[in-house]
Amino acid sequence: MNMPLYGQMLKNHMRTMTSYAFGSAFYILLMFWIYPSMATQSESLNALIESMPEGLGKAFGLENGFGSIDAFISGEYYGLLFVLILSIFSIMTSTQLMARLVDQGSMGYLLSAPTTRIKVAVTQAAVLLTGLLMITLVTTLAGYGGYAWFIGNLSDFDSNGFLLLNLGAFLLFFAVCGLSFLISAVSNDEKKALGIAGIVVFGFFSLNLVGKISDQLSWMQHISLFSLFNPAGIVKGTVSWTPVVIILLAIGMAGFIAGITIFRKRSLLL
């Protein structure tokens, strides 16, 4: 890895990464703030959920109901909003770190320095993962702060379950970042890379959503990365972590390694 390049790229993208991190922190704090008012109506809300089709509740992470803060946060935030925030971050940032530089001709200046393509690609991948880690850590800390501020004593909080929610999200988007990075590394056109990465990531998201809603199309979940992140199951403690960790780490590593390898060998229009 090229440390001077890492520092410069991190500086260039820090404002964007900070915006995502604090945006995520704001929304999770908002979830903790509104929960006490939701809790007073939990019986009515749970009855409403039970009257809905089962698939609809599963699709939006509502199967745990509103009986506890853990169920509420896992469904309302980690089941949808956090996933969307990290999806947008993964697609946009990976495209900016690789395809944009090639498209605009800036990659030529980087490669003209005394460094190698592999070091440049590894450095850009490290910047992307640094941003992902930053967003996840800030969200985790904001969650603890939100519970202490709006709910009560942290000793009553299921801290292990909350940590596992964030670990699961990080692992999922490690894989998503790997695929997005691969697409960006093989592309000469920024818009094309952005479009393909968007189709792949939100295609997986849509397959998982449709598979949950419809029993007849439940097979779609099995070909979606997003099915490996089950916030409701994490809160219940029913997730089998070993295959999830292995699959997501393997996909992410394969994406980054393939992207770096192809970038080293391919011809660039600089």
mmCIF file of C-alpha atoms in Angstrom:
data_model
loop_
_atom_site.group_PDB
_atom_site.id
_atom_site.type_symbol
_atom_site.label_atom_id
_atom_site.label_comp_id
_atom_site.label_asym_id
_atom_site.label_seq_id
_atom_site.Cartn_x
_atom_site.Cartn_y
_atom_site.Cartn_z
ATOM 1 C CA MET A 1 0.000 0.000 0.000
ATOM 2 C CA ASN A 2 1.178 3.531 -0.768
ATOM 3 C CA MET A 3 0.833 5.471 2.504
ATOM 4 C CA PRO A 4 1.210 9.015 1.052
ATOM 5 C CA LEU A 5 -1.506 8.184 -1.505
ATOM 6 C CA TYR A 6 -3.679 6.647 1.233
ATOM 7 C CA GLY A 7 -3.400 9.808 3.317
ATOM 8 C CA GLN A 8 -4.209 12.069 0.377
ATOM 9 C CA MET A 9 -7.166 9.990 -0.804
ATOM 10 C CA LEU A 10 -8.505 9.718 2.726
ATOM 11 C CA LYS A 11 -8.257 13.496 3.020
ATOM 12 C CA ASN A 12 -10.031 13.951 -0.321
ATOM 13 C CA HIS A 13 -12.930 11.688 0.680
ATOM 14 C CA MET A 14 -13.088 12.429 4.408
ATOM 15 C CA ARG A 15 -15.837 15.007 4.063
ATOM 16 C CA THR A 16 -18.040 12.551 2.170
ATOM 17 C CA MET A 17 -17.314 9.713 4.587
ATOM 18 C CA THR A 18 -18.028 11.980 7.550
ATOM 19 C CA SER A 19 -21.341 13.002 5.994
ATOM 20 C CA TYR A 20 -22.420 9.375 5.653
ATOM 21 C CA ALA A 21 -21.224 8.537 9.177
ATOM 22 C CA PHE A 22 -22.944 11.424 10.903
ATOM 23 C CA GLY A 23 -26.014 11.075 8.705
ATOM 24 C CA SER A 24 -26.307 7.461 9.858
ATOM 25 C CA ALA A 25 -25.715 8.528 13.466
ATOM 26 C CA PHE A 26 -28.461 11.153 13.197
ATOM 27 C CA TYR A 27 -31.017 8.672 11.899
ATOM 28 C CA ILE A 28 -30.290 6.035 14.522
ATOM 29 C CA LEU A 29 -30.553 8.676 17.254
ATOM 30 C CA LEU A 30 -33.882 9.673 15.722
ATOM 31 C CA MET A 31 -35.034 6.042 15.991
ATOM 32 C CA PHE A 32 -34.132 5.939 19.694
ATOM 33 C CA TRP A 33 -35.861 9.287 20.243
ATOM 34 C CA ILE A 34 -39.185 8.217 18.743
ATOM 35 C CA TYR A 35 -39.241 4.734 20.295
ATOM 36 C CA PRO A 36 -40.692 5.745 23.713
ATOM 37 C CA SER A 37 -43.752 7.240 22.006
ATOM 38 C CA MET A 38 -44.062 4.126 19.828
ATOM 39 C CA ALA A 39 -43.747 1.837 22.850
ATOM 40 C CA THR A 40 -46.901 3.268 24.415
ATOM 41 C CA GLN A 41 -48.817 2.025 21.380
ATOM 42 C CA SER A 42 -46.911 -1.233 20.925
ATOM 43 C CA GLU A 43 -49.976 -3.456 21.437
ATOM 44 C CA SER A 44 -51.924 -1.688 18.707
ATOM 45 C CA LEU A 45 -48.927 -1.654 16.366
ATOM 46 C CA ASN A 46 -48.206 -5.338 16.946
ATOM 47 C CA ALA A 47 -51.861 -6.151 16.241
ATOM 48 C CA LEU A 48 -51.585 -4.177 13.010
ATOM 49 C CA ILE A 49 -48.459 -6.117 12.005
ATOM 50 C CA GLU A 50 -50.175 -9.429 12.741
ATOM 51 C CA SER A 51 -53.038 -8.421 10.458
ATOM 52 C CA MET A 52 -50.608 -7.788 7.594
ATOM 53 C CA PRO A 53 -49.484 -10.537 5.196
ATOM 54 C CA GLU A 54 -46.580 -12.423 6.764
ATOM 55 C CA GLY A 55 -44.293 -11.753 3.822
ATOM 56 C CA LEU A 56 -44.788 -8.004 4.055
ATOM 57 C CA GLY A 57 -43.722 -7.955 7.683
ATOM 58 C CA LYS A 58 -40.655 -10.076 6.904
ATOM 59 C CA ALA A 59 -39.704 -7.882 3.965
ATOM 60 C CA PHE A 60 -39.485 -4.782 6.123
ATOM 61 C CA GLY A 61 -38.096 -6.456 9.246
ATOM 62 C CA LEU A 62 -41.261 -6.114 11.288
ATOM 63 C CA GLU A 63 -41.680 -9.740 12.348
ATOM 64 C CA ASN A 64 -40.245 -8.990 15.824
ATOM 65 C CA GLY A 65 -42.879 -6.302 16.385
ATOM 66 C CA PHE A 66 -42.446 -3.217 18.562
ATOM 67 C CA GLY A 67 -42.288 -4.870 21.959
ATOM 68 C CA SER A 68 -38.648 -3.956 22.645
ATOM 69 C CA ILE A 69 -36.124 -1.383 21.558
ATOM 70 C CA ASP A 70 -33.968 -4.133 20.049
ATOM 71 C CA ALA A 71 -36.828 -5.364 17.858
ATOM 72 C CA PHE A 72 -37.705 -1.810 16.849
ATOM 73 C CA ILE A 73 -34.147 -0.781 15.923
ATOM 74 C CA SER A 74 -33.380 -4.022 14.095
ATOM 75 C CA GLY A 75 -36.473 -3.676 11.923
ATOM 76 C CA GLU A 76 -36.857 0.050 11.416
ATOM 77 C CA TYR A 77 -33.192 0.985 11.070
ATOM 78 C CA TYR A 78 -30.999 -2.018 10.304
ATOM 79 C CA GLY A 79 -33.684 -3.690 8.230
ATOM 80 C CA LEU A 80 -33.907 -0.878 5.687
ATOM 81 C CA LEU A 81 -32.427 2.576 6.297
ATOM 82 C CA PHE A 82 -28.885 1.582 7.267
ATOM 83 C CA VAL A 83 -28.798 -0.869 4.367
ATOM 84 C CA LEU A 84 -29.736 1.889 1.925
ATOM 85 C CA ILE A 85 -27.157 4.316 3.371
ATOM 86 C CA LEU A 86 -24.329 1.792 3.085
ATOM 87 C CA SER A 87 -25.471 0.665 -0.371
ATOM 88 C CA ILE A 88 -25.240 4.217 -1.698
ATOM 89 C CA PHE A 89 -21.873 4.736 0.016
ATOM 90 C CA SER A 90 -20.426 1.514 -1.424
ATOM 91 C CA ILE A 91 -21.538 2.255 -4.983
ATOM 92 C CA MET A 92 -20.604 5.941 -5.051
ATOM 93 C CA THR A 93 -17.269 5.756 -3.241
ATOM 94 C CA SER A 94 -15.913 2.707 -5.077
ATOM 95 C CA THR A 95 -16.741 4.397 -8.391
ATOM 96 C CA GLN A 96 -15.050 7.637 -7.350
ATOM 97 C CA LEU A 97 -11.913 5.858 -6.156
ATOM 98 C CA MET A 98 -11.243 3.920 -9.371
ATOM 99 C CA ALA A 99 -13.420 4.456 -12.451
ATOM 100 C CA ARG A 100 -13.660 8.234 -12.019
ATOM 101 C CA LEU A 101 -9.874 8.606 -11.920
ATOM 102 C CA VAL A 102 -9.510 6.575 -15.117
ATOM 103 C CA ASP A 103 -12.372 8.419 -16.826
ATOM 104 C CA GLN A 104 -10.980 11.857 -15.957
ATOM 105 C CA GLY A 105 -7.366 10.942 -16.719
ATOM 106 C CA SER A 106 -6.186 11.424 -13.134
ATOM 107 C CA MET A 107 -5.110 7.801 -12.849
ATOM 108 C CA GLY A 108 -2.310 8.530 -15.311
ATOM 109 C CA TYR A 109 -0.783 11.037 -12.888
ATOM 110 C CA LEU A 110 -0.912 8.498 -10.052
ATOM 111 C CA LEU A 111 0.728 5.786 -12.150
ATOM 112 C CA SER A 112 3.431 8.147 -13.395
ATOM 113 C CA ALA A 113 4.735 8.377 -9.819
ATOM 114 C CA PRO A 114 7.215 5.765 -8.528
ATOM 115 C CA THR A 115 4.537 3.245 -7.564
ATOM 116 C CA THR A 116 2.808 0.232 -9.073
ATOM 117 C CA ARG A 117 -0.736 -0.438 -10.194
ATOM 118 C CA ILE A 118 -1.131 -3.008 -7.436
ATOM 119 C CA LYS A 119 -0.151 -0.501 -4.750
ATOM 120 C CA VAL A 120 -2.545 2.092 -6.175
ATOM 121 C CA ALA A 121 -5.440 -0.368 -6.307
ATOM 122 C CA VAL A 122 -4.739 -1.759 -2.822
ATOM 123 C CA THR A 123 -4.563 1.783 -1.462
ATOM 124 C CA GLN A 124 -7.898 2.730 -3.017
ATOM 125 C CA ALA A 125 -9.480 -0.440 -1.614
ATOM 126 C CA ALA A 126 -8.101 0.441 1.832
ATOM 127 C CA VAL A 127 -9.650 3.915 1.607
ATOM 128 C CA LEU A 128 -13.024 2.384 0.720
ATOM 129 C CA LEU A 129 -12.887 -0.048 3.653
ATOM 130 C CA THR A 130 -11.752 2.715 6.002
ATOM 131 C CA GLY A 131 -14.892 4.645 5.118
ATOM 132 C CA LEU A 132 -17.075 1.580 5.674
ATOM 133 C CA LEU A 133 -15.460 0.950 9.057
ATOM 134 C CA MET A 134 -15.847 4.599 10.050
ATOM 135 C CA ILE A 135 -19.568 4.661 9.262
ATOM 136 C CA THR A 136 -20.150 1.403 11.136
ATOM 137 C CA LEU A 137 -18.199 2.529 14.224
ATOM 138 C CA VAL A 138 -19.881 5.938 14.400
ATOM 139 C CA THR A 139 -23.300 4.295 14.038
ATOM 140 C CA THR A 140 -22.466 1.800 16.789
ATOM 141 C CA LEU A 141 -21.330 4.529 19.179
ATOM 142 C CA ALA A 142 -24.384 6.642 18.333
ATOM 143 C CA GLY A 143 -26.579 3.641 19.142
ATOM 144 C CA TYR A 144 -25.092 3.293 22.609
ATOM 145 C CA GLY A 145 -25.376 7.021 23.150
ATOM 146 C CA GLY A 146 -28.971 7.069 21.914
ATOM 147 C CA TYR A 147 -29.992 4.275 24.276
ATOM 148 C CA ALA A 148 -28.372 5.952 27.280
ATOM 149 C CA TRP A 149 -29.840 9.345 26.376
ATOM 150 C CA PHE A 150 -33.397 8.460 25.372
ATOM 151 C CA ILE A 151 -34.134 5.042 26.858
ATOM 152 C CA GLY A 152 -32.279 4.452 30.103
ATOM 153 C CA ASN A 153 -29.513 2.517 31.778
ATOM 154 C CA LEU A 154 -27.113 0.816 29.394
ATOM 155 C CA SER A 155 -27.024 -2.221 31.703
ATOM 156 C CA ASP A 156 -30.493 -3.097 30.403
ATOM 157 C CA PHE A 157 -29.384 -2.846 26.773
ATOM 158 C CA ASP A 158 -28.656 -6.001 24.761
ATOM 159 C CA SER A 159 -25.190 -4.772 23.855
ATOM 160 C CA ASN A 160 -24.093 -8.100 22.365
ATOM 161 C CA GLY A 161 -27.087 -8.190 20.022
ATOM 162 C CA PHE A 162 -26.489 -4.588 19.004
ATOM 163 C CA LEU A 163 -22.810 -5.239 18.307
ATOM 164 C CA LEU A 164 -23.750 -8.267 16.213
ATOM 165 C CA LEU A 165 -26.194 -6.136 14.185
ATOM 166 C CA ASN A 166 -23.357 -3.794 13.286
ATOM 167 C CA LEU A 167 -20.937 -6.649 12.663
ATOM 168 C CA GLY A 168 -23.452 -8.273 10.314
ATOM 169 C CA ALA A 169 -23.941 -4.997 8.443
ATOM 170 C CA PHE A 170 -20.172 -4.508 8.138
ATOM 171 C CA LEU A 171 -19.662 -8.026 6.777
ATOM 172 C CA LEU A 172 -22.497 -7.633 4.259
ATOM 173 C CA PHE A 173 -21.075 -4.388 2.933
ATOM 174 C CA PHE A 174 -17.543 -5.707 2.941
ATOM 175 C CA ALA A 175 -18.869 -8.098 0.295
ATOM 176 C CA VAL A 176 -20.853 -5.355 -1.464
ATOM 177 C CA CYS A 177 -17.782 -3.068 -1.490
ATOM 178 C CA GLY A 178 -15.730 -5.893 -2.975
ATOM 179 C CA LEU A 179 -18.171 -6.345 -5.865
ATOM 180 C CA SER A 180 -18.511 -2.587 -6.407
ATOM 181 C CA PHE A 181 -14.735 -2.180 -6.363
ATOM 182 C CA LEU A 182 -14.359 -4.955 -8.953
ATOM 183 C CA ILE A 183 -16.858 -3.252 -11.272
ATOM 184 C CA SER A 184 -15.114 0.091 -10.837
ATOM 185 C CA ALA A 185 -11.644 -1.398 -11.365
ATOM 186 C CA VAL A 186 -12.559 -2.893 -14.746
ATOM 187 C CA SER A 187 -14.387 0.208 -16.044
ATOM 188 C CA ASN A 188 -13.057 3.146 -18.034
ATOM 189 C CA ASP A 189 -16.289 5.129 -17.817
ATOM 190 C CA GLU A 190 -17.498 6.498 -14.487
ATOM 191 C CA LYS A 191 -21.187 6.606 -15.422
ATOM 192 C CA LYS A 192 -21.100 3.072 -16.756
ATOM 193 C CA ALA A 193 -19.411 1.778 -13.598
ATOM 194 C CA LEU A 194 -21.925 3.623 -11.441
ATOM 195 C CA GLY A 195 -24.834 2.211 -13.416
ATOM 196 C CA ILE A 196 -23.607 -1.385 -13.377
ATOM 197 C CA ALA A 197 -22.757 -1.294 -9.672
ATOM 198 C CA GLY A 198 -26.171 0.215 -8.926
ATOM 199 C CA ILE A 199 -27.957 -2.484 -10.927
ATOM 200 C CA VAL A 200 -25.996 -5.260 -9.197
ATOM 201 C CA VAL A 201 -26.365 -3.964 -5.629
ATOM 202 C CA PHE A 202 -29.977 -2.821 -5.792
ATOM 203 C CA GLY A 203 -30.770 -5.884 -7.895
ATOM 204 C CA PHE A 204 -29.631 -8.073 -5.004
ATOM 205 C CA PHE A 205 -31.624 -5.884 -2.608
ATOM 206 C CA SER A 206 -34.764 -6.201 -4.740
ATOM 207 C CA LEU A 207 -34.393 -9.979 -5.087
ATOM 208 C CA ASN A 208 -34.229 -10.305 -1.310
ATOM 209 C CA LEU A 209 -37.229 -8.013 -0.832
ATOM 210 C CA VAL A 210 -39.419 -9.791 -3.403
ATOM 211 C CA GLY A 211 -38.365 -13.196 -2.083
ATOM 212 C CA LYS A 212 -39.549 -12.245 1.394
ATOM 213 C CA ILE A 213 -42.875 -10.837 0.231
ATOM 214 C CA SER A 214 -43.898 -13.718 -2.039
ATOM 215 C CA ASP A 215 -43.743 -17.384 -1.016
ATOM 216 C CA GLN A 216 -43.816 -18.381 -4.678
ATOM 217 C CA LEU A 217 -40.708 -16.295 -5.337
ATOM 218 C CA SER A 218 -38.898 -17.141 -2.099
ATOM 219 C CA TRP A 219 -36.114 -18.763 -4.156
ATOM 220 C CA MET A 220 -34.971 -15.259 -5.081
ATOM 221 C CA GLN A 221 -33.624 -14.788 -1.564
ATOM 222 C CA HIS A 222 -31.150 -17.603 -2.064
ATOM 223 C CA ILE A 223 -29.355 -15.736 -4.860
ATOM 224 C CA SER A 224 -29.199 -12.427 -2.992
ATOM 225 C CA LEU A 225 -26.328 -11.289 -0.791
ATOM 226 C CA PHE A 226 -28.768 -9.340 1.356
ATOM 227 C CA SER A 227 -30.438 -12.527 2.553
ATOM 228 C CA LEU A 228 -27.275 -13.191 4.586
ATOM 229 C CA PHE A 229 -28.006 -10.153 6.773
ATOM 230 C CA ASN A 230 -31.049 -10.920 8.910
ATOM 231 C CA PRO A 231 -31.492 -8.229 11.609
ATOM 232 C CA ALA A 232 -34.570 -9.899 13.105
ATOM 233 C CA GLY A 233 -32.745 -13.221 13.337
ATOM 234 C CA ILE A 234 -29.690 -11.562 14.906
ATOM 235 C CA VAL A 235 -31.840 -10.012 17.640
ATOM 236 C CA LYS A 236 -33.555 -13.360 18.275
ATOM 237 C CA GLY A 237 -30.187 -15.145 18.330
ATOM 238 C CA THR A 238 -31.168 -17.583 15.588
ATOM 239 C CA VAL A 239 -28.512 -16.654 13.019
ATOM 240 C CA SER A 240 -25.880 -19.273 12.202
ATOM 241 C CA TRP A 241 -22.823 -17.059 12.039
ATOM 242 C CA THR A 242 -20.155 -19.402 10.686
ATOM 243 C CA PRO A 243 -21.495 -19.770 7.116
ATOM 244 C CA VAL A 244 -22.519 -16.102 7.008
ATOM 245 C CA VAL A 245 -19.036 -14.893 7.968
ATOM 246 C CA ILE A 246 -17.279 -17.300 5.613
ATOM 247 C CA ILE A 247 -19.477 -16.499 2.598
ATOM 248 C CA LEU A 248 -19.424 -12.712 2.998
ATOM 249 C CA LEU A 249 -15.681 -12.552 3.690
ATOM 250 C CA ALA A 250 -15.000 -14.855 0.729
ATOM 251 C CA ILE A 251 -17.139 -12.763 -1.655
ATOM 252 C CA GLY A 252 -15.588 -9.508 -0.463
ATOM 253 C CA MET A 253 -12.022 -10.794 -0.697
ATOM 254 C CA ALA A 254 -12.679 -12.339 -4.109
ATOM 255 C CA GLY A 255 -14.066 -9.028 -5.371
ATOM 256 C CA PHE A 256 -11.116 -6.979 -4.134
ATOM 257 C CA ILE A 257 -8.485 -9.491 -5.314
ATOM 258 C CA ALA A 258 -10.112 -9.835 -8.740
ATOM 259 C CA GLY A 259 -10.401 -6.064 -9.091
ATOM 260 C CA ILE A 260 -6.755 -5.492 -8.165
ATOM 261 C CA THR A 261 -5.543 -8.310 -10.452
ATOM 262 C CA ILE A 262 -7.557 -7.157 -13.473
ATOM 263 C CA PHE A 263 -6.571 -3.518 -12.916
ATOM 264 C CA ARG A 264 -2.881 -4.534 -12.912
ATOM 265 C CA LYS A 265 -3.137 -6.347 -16.233
ATOM 266 C CA ARG A 266 -5.659 -4.394 -18.295
ATOM 267 C CA SER A 267 -4.928 -1.578 -20.729
ATOM 268 C CA LEU A 268 -5.997 1.865 -19.565
ATOM 269 C CA LEU A 269 -7.239 4.743 -21.662
ATOM 270 C CA LEU A 270 -5.171 7.448 -19.960
#
